[in-house]
Amino acid sequence: MSDPRTNDRIRVPEVRLIGAGGEQVGVVAIEIALRMAQEADLDLVEVAPESKPPVAKIMDYGKFKYEAAQKAKEARRNQANTILKEVRFRLKIDDHDYETKRKRAIGFLGQGDKVKAMILFRGREQSRPEQGVRLLQRFAEDVSEFGTVEHTPLIDGRNMVMVIGPLKSKTDAKAEQNAKRNAAKEAARGARVADAGAASTKPKSVELVETTPVETAPVETKPVETAPVETTPVETPTPVVDTSTSSAQRLVETKPAAKAAVKAPAAKSAPAKAPATKAAAAKPATAKPAAAKATSAAKPAATKPAAAKAPAKPKTEKPAE
């Protein structure tokens, strides 16, 4: 089908005009119809070119083409394309297998398709065709709610064939399926909307979480005892100097006395726990050997000739002062 003529492509002097709202305007000149379409910002479409005068309508041509394509698509979808489905049997078929074949045939008939029931004979089974007829008649009775027998059982070579047609046409079956599908979609959409509304109106409950206090075990701190430290006072021994001796003897006595003073504390500092009274009592005993050593050392020094010259030197006079 070719596209209809629109606007300036309409080559007739006058048309029967239909308005944009579907109202009848009447027979008008083509110039008036074009001007009215331009004022409405729409198109002038020739919908019935065979009539006298031709019928033109003011409409949106793009929308018109879209609606026409949708209608053609729906028509193709609902087109009756009947398909012949085949169900095969054996003459000695089991009850479970027979029930499976019956359910499949009911499904085919419900979709609007024809069913071809076929019995396969093997060997000597061909000599008993009456058993095949009884089996096909039983099958036709079991699916009578969904289809009727179009062709009675016939022998085709080694096989026996029977055709069952659906009670509903293909178009009706398609329309019913589409209606069920749309109803299911609407129900699902309504359920989602209801759930969303219930979720928005439901107050949010705040869950209180109980927190258990954590008990900390007390830590016992033991006091640190400091051991007392005994300090023993160290007394420096006072050397005994004899003033009656000469200046030369003083110099000689001071050197051993200093040595004795250094040695004496080292000997007495070993016992740290000795009481202070014992140390004080033992100190005078140490002074006597020091004095004895000093006197014994002074005698040989006086006999030397160098000791006689000592008073004459200036070095020996400094300690005398």
PDB file of N, CA and C in Angstrom, residues 188-198:
ATOM      1  N   ALA A 188       1.107  -7.502  38.620  1.00  0.00           N
ATOM      2  CA  ALA A 188       2.453  -7.330  39.176  1.00  0.00           C
ATOM      3  C   ALA A 188       2.765  -5.858  39.411  1.00  0.00           C
ATOM      4  N   ARG A 189       2.335  -4.994  38.462  1.00  0.00           N
ATOM      5  CA  ARG A 189       2.572  -3.557  38.628  1.00  0.00           C
ATOM      6  C   ARG A 189       1.799  -3.009  39.826  1.00  0.00           C
ATOM      7  N   GLY A 190       0.537  -3.453  39.984  1.00  0.00           N
ATOM      8  CA  GLY A 190      -0.247  -3.011  41.134  1.00  0.00           C
ATOM      9  C   GLY A 190       0.354  -3.466  42.450  1.00  0.00           C
ATOM     10  N   ALA A 191       0.888  -4.686  42.463  1.00  0.00           N
ATOM     11  CA  ALA A 191       1.521  -5.184  43.689  1.00  0.00           C
ATOM     12  C   ALA A 191       2.759  -4.376  44.039  1.00  0.00           C
ATOM     13  N   ARG A 192       3.542  -4.006  43.012  1.00  0.00           N
ATOM     14  CA  ARG A 192       4.736  -3.192  43.279  1.00  0.00           C
ATOM     15  C   ARG A 192       4.359  -1.815  43.801  1.00  0.00           C
ATOM     16  N   VAL A 193       3.307  -1.214  43.215  1.00  0.00           N
ATOM     17  CA  VAL A 193       2.869   0.109  43.681  1.00  0.00           C
ATOM     18  C   VAL A 193       2.369   0.026  45.118  1.00  0.00           C
ATOM     19  N   ALA A 194       1.612  -1.035  45.436  1.00  0.00           N
ATOM     20  CA  ALA A 194       1.107  -1.195  46.799  1.00  0.00           C
ATOM     21  C   ALA A 194       2.243  -1.393  47.793  1.00  0.00           C
ATOM     22  N   ASP A 195       3.229  -2.170  47.415  1.00  0.00           N
ATOM     23  CA  ASP A 195       4.378  -2.382  48.304  1.00  0.00           C
ATOM     24  C   ASP A 195       5.159  -1.093  48.516  1.00  0.00           C
ATOM     25  N   ALA A 196       5.300  -0.304  47.439  1.00  0.00           N
ATOM     26  CA  ALA A 196       6.022   0.963  47.577  1.00  0.00           C
ATOM     27  C   ALA A 196       5.266   1.925  48.478  1.00  0.00           C
ATOM     28  N   GLY A 197       3.922   1.974  48.343  1.00  0.00           N
ATOM     29  CA  GLY A 197       3.129   2.847  49.204  1.00  0.00           C
ATOM     30  C   GLY A 197       3.178   2.418  50.655  1.00  0.00           C
ATOM     31  N   ALA A 198       3.120   1.113  50.887  1.00  0.00           N
ATOM     32  CA  ALA A 198       3.190   0.618  52.265  1.00  0.00           C
ATOM     33  C   ALA A 198       4.550   0.891  52.885  1.00  0.00           C
TER      34      ALA A 198
END
